[in-house]
mmCIF file with all atom_site columns, C-alpha atoms in Angstrom:
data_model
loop_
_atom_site.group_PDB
_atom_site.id
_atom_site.type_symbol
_atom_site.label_atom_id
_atom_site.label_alt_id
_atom_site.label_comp_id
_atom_site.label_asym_id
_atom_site.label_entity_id
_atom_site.label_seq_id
_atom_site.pdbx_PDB_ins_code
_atom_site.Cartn_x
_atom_site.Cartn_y
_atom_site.Cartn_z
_atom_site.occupancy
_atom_site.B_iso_or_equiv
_atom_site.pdbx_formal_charge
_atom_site.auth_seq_id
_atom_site.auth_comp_id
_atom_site.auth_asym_id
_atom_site.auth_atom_id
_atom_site.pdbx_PDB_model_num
ATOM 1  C CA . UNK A 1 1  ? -9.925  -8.140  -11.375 1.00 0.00 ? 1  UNK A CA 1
ATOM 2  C CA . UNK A 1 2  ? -6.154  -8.037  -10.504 1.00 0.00 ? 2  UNK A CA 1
ATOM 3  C CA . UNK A 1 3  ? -4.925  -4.244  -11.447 1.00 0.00 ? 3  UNK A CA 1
ATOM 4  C CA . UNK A 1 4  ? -1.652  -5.736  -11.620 1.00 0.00 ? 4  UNK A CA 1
ATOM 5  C CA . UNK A 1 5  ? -0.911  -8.354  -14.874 1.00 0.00 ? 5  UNK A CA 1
ATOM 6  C CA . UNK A 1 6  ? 0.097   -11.818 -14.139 1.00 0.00 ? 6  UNK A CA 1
ATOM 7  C CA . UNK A 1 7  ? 3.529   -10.646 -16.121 1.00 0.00 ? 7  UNK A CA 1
ATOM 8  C CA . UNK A 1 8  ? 3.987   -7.649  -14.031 1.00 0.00 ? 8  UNK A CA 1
ATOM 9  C CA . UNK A 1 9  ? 3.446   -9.445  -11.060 1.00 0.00 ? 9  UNK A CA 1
ATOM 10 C CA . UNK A 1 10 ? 5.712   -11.834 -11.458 1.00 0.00 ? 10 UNK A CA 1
ATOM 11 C CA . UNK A 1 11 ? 8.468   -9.855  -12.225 1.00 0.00 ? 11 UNK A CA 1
ATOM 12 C CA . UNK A 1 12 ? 7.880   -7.961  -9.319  1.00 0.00 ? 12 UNK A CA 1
ATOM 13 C CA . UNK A 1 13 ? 8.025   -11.267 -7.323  1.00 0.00 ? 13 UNK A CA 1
ATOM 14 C CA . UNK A 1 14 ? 11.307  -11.819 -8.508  1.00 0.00 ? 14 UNK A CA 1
ATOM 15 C CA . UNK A 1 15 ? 12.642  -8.178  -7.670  1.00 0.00 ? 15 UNK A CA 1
ATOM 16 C CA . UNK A 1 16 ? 11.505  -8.144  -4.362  1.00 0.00 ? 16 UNK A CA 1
ATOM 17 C CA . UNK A 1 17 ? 12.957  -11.933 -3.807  1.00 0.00 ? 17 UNK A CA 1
ATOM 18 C CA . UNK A 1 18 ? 16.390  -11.113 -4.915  1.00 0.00 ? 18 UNK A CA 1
ATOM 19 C CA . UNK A 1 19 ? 16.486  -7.347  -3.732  1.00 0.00 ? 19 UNK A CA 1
ATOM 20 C CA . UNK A 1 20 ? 14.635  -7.048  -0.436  1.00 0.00 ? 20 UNK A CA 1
ATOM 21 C CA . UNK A 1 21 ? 16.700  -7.318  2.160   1.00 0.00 ? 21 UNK A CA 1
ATOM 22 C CA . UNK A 1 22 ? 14.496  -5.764  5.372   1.00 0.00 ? 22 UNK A CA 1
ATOM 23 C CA . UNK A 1 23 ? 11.017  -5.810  5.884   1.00 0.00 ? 23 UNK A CA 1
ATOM 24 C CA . UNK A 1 24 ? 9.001   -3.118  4.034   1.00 0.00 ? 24 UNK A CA 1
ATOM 25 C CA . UNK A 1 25 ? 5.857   -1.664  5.526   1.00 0.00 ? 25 UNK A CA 1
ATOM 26 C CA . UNK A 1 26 ? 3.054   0.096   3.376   1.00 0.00 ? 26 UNK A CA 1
ATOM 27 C CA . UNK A 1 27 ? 0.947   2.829   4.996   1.00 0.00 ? 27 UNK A CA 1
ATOM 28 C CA . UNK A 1 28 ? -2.171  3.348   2.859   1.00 0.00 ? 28 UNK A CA 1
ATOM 29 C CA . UNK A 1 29 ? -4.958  6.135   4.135   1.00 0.00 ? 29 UNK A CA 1
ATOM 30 C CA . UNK A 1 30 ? -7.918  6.367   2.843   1.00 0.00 ? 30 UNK A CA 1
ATOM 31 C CA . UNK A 1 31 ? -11.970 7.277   4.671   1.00 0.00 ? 31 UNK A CA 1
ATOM 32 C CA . UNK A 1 32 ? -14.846 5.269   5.372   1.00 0.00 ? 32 UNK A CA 1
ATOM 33 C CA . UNK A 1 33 ? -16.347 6.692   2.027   1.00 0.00 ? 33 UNK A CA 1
ATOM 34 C CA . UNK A 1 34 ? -13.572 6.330   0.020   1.00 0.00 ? 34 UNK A CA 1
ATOM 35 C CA . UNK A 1 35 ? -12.523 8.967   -2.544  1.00 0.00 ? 35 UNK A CA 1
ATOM 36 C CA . UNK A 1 36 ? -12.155 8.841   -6.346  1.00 0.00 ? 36 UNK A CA 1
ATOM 37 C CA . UNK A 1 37 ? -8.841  6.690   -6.459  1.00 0.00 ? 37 UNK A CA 1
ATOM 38 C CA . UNK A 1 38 ? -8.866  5.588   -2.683  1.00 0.00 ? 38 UNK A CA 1
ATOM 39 C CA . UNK A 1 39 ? -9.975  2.111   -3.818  1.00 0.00 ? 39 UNK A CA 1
ATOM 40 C CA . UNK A 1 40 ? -7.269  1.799   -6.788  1.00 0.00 ? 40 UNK A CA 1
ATOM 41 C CA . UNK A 1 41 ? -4.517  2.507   -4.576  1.00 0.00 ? 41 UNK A CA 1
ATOM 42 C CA . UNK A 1 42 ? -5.939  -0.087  -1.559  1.00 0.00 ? 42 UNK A CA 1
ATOM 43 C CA . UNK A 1 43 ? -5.925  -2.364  -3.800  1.00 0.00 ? 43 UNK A CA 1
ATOM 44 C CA . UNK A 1 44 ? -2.718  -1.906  -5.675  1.00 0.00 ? 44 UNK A CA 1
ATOM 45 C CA . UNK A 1 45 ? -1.284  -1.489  -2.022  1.00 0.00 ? 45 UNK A CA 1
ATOM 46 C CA . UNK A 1 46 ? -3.002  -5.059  -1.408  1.00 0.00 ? 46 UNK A CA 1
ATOM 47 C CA . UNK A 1 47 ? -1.753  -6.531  -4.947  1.00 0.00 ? 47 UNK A CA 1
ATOM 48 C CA . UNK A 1 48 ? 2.139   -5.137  -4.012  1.00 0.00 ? 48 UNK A CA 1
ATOM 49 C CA . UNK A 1 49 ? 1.997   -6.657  -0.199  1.00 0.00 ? 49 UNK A CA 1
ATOM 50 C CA . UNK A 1 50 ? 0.894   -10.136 -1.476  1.00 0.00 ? 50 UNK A CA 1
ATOM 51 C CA . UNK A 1 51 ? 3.930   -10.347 -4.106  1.00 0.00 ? 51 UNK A CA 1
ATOM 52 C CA . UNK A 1 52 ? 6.528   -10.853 -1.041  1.00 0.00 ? 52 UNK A CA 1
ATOM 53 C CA . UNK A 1 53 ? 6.538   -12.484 2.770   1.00 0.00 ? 53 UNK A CA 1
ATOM 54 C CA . UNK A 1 54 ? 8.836   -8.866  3.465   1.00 0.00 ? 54 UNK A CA 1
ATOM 55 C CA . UNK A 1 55 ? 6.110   -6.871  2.370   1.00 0.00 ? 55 UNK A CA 1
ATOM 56 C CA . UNK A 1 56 ? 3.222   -6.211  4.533   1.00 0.00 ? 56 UNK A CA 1
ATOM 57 C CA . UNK A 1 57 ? 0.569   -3.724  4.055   1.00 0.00 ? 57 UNK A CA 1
ATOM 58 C CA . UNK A 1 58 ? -1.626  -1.260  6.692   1.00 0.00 ? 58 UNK A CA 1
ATOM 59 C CA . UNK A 1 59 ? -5.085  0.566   5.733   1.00 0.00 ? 59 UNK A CA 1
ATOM 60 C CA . UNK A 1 60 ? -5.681  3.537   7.771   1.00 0.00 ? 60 UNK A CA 1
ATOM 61 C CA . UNK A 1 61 ? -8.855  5.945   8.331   1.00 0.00 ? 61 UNK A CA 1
ATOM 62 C CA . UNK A 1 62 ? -7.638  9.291   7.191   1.00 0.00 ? 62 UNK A CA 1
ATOM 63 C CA . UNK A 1 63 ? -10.040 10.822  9.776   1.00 0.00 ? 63 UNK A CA 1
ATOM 64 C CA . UNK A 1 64 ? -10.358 7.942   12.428  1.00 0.00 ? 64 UNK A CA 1
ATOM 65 C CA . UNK A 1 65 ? -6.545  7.444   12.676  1.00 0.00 ? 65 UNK A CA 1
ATOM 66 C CA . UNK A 1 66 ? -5.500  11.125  12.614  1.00 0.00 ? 66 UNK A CA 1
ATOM 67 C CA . UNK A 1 67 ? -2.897  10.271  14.653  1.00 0.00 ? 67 UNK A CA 1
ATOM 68 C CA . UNK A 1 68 ? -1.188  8.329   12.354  1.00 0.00 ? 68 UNK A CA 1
ATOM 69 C CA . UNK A 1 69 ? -1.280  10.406  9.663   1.00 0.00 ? 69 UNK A CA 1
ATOM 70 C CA . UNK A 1 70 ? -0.123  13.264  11.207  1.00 0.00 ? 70 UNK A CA 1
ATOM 71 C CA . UNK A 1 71 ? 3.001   11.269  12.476  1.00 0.00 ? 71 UNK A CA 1
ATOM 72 C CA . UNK A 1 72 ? 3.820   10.509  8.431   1.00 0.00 ? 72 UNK A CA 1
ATOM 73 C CA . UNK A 1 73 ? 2.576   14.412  7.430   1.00 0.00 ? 73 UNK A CA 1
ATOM 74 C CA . UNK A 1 74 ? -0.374  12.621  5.729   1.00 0.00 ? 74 UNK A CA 1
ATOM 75 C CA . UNK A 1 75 ? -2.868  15.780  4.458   1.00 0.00 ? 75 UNK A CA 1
ATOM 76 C CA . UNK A 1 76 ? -4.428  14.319  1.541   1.00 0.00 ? 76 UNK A CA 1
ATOM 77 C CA . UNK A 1 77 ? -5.947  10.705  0.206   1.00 0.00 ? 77 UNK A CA 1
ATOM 78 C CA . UNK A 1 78 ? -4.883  8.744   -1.283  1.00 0.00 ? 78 UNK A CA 1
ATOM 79 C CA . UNK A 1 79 ? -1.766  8.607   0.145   1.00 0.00 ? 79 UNK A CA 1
ATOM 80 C CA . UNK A 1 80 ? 1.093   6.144   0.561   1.00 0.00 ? 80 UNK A CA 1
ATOM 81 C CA . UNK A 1 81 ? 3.984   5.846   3.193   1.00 0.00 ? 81 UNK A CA 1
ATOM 82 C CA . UNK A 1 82 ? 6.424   3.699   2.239   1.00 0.00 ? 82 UNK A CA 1
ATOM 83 C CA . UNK A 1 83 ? 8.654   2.503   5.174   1.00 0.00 ? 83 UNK A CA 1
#
């Protein structure tokens, strides 16, 4: 079940078409066993990405890809990095 409505969606379809200009990359990081929200957000993450061809989405191990989050200050999950 879609945690964003149809309505919602949409309208967010037609935001992004008329004011994204530039790509837009979405950093999600989450573990293996995810934690109380960390499936919510992937999957809002996921809904958001598939609204718009300039929106593209990346799931990241919070432990596995410690690199990564350290480069974005990532302590905590769920987090987002919007770039």
């Amino acid at each position: 079940m879609a945690l964003i409505s149809a309505k919602d969606a949409e309208h967010l379809r037609n935001e992004f078409e008329a004011e994204l200009v530039s790509p837009v990359k979405i950093l999600m990081f989450t573990q293996s066993i995810e934690c109380q929200f960390c499936s919510e957000t992937r999957q809002i993450v996921e809904e958001v990405a598939a609204l718009s061809d300039k929106i593209t989405a990346e799931i990241y191990n919070f432990v596995s890809d410690k690199a990564v989050a350290d480069l974005y200050s990532i302590d905590k999950i769920p987090a987002i990095a919007i770039l």
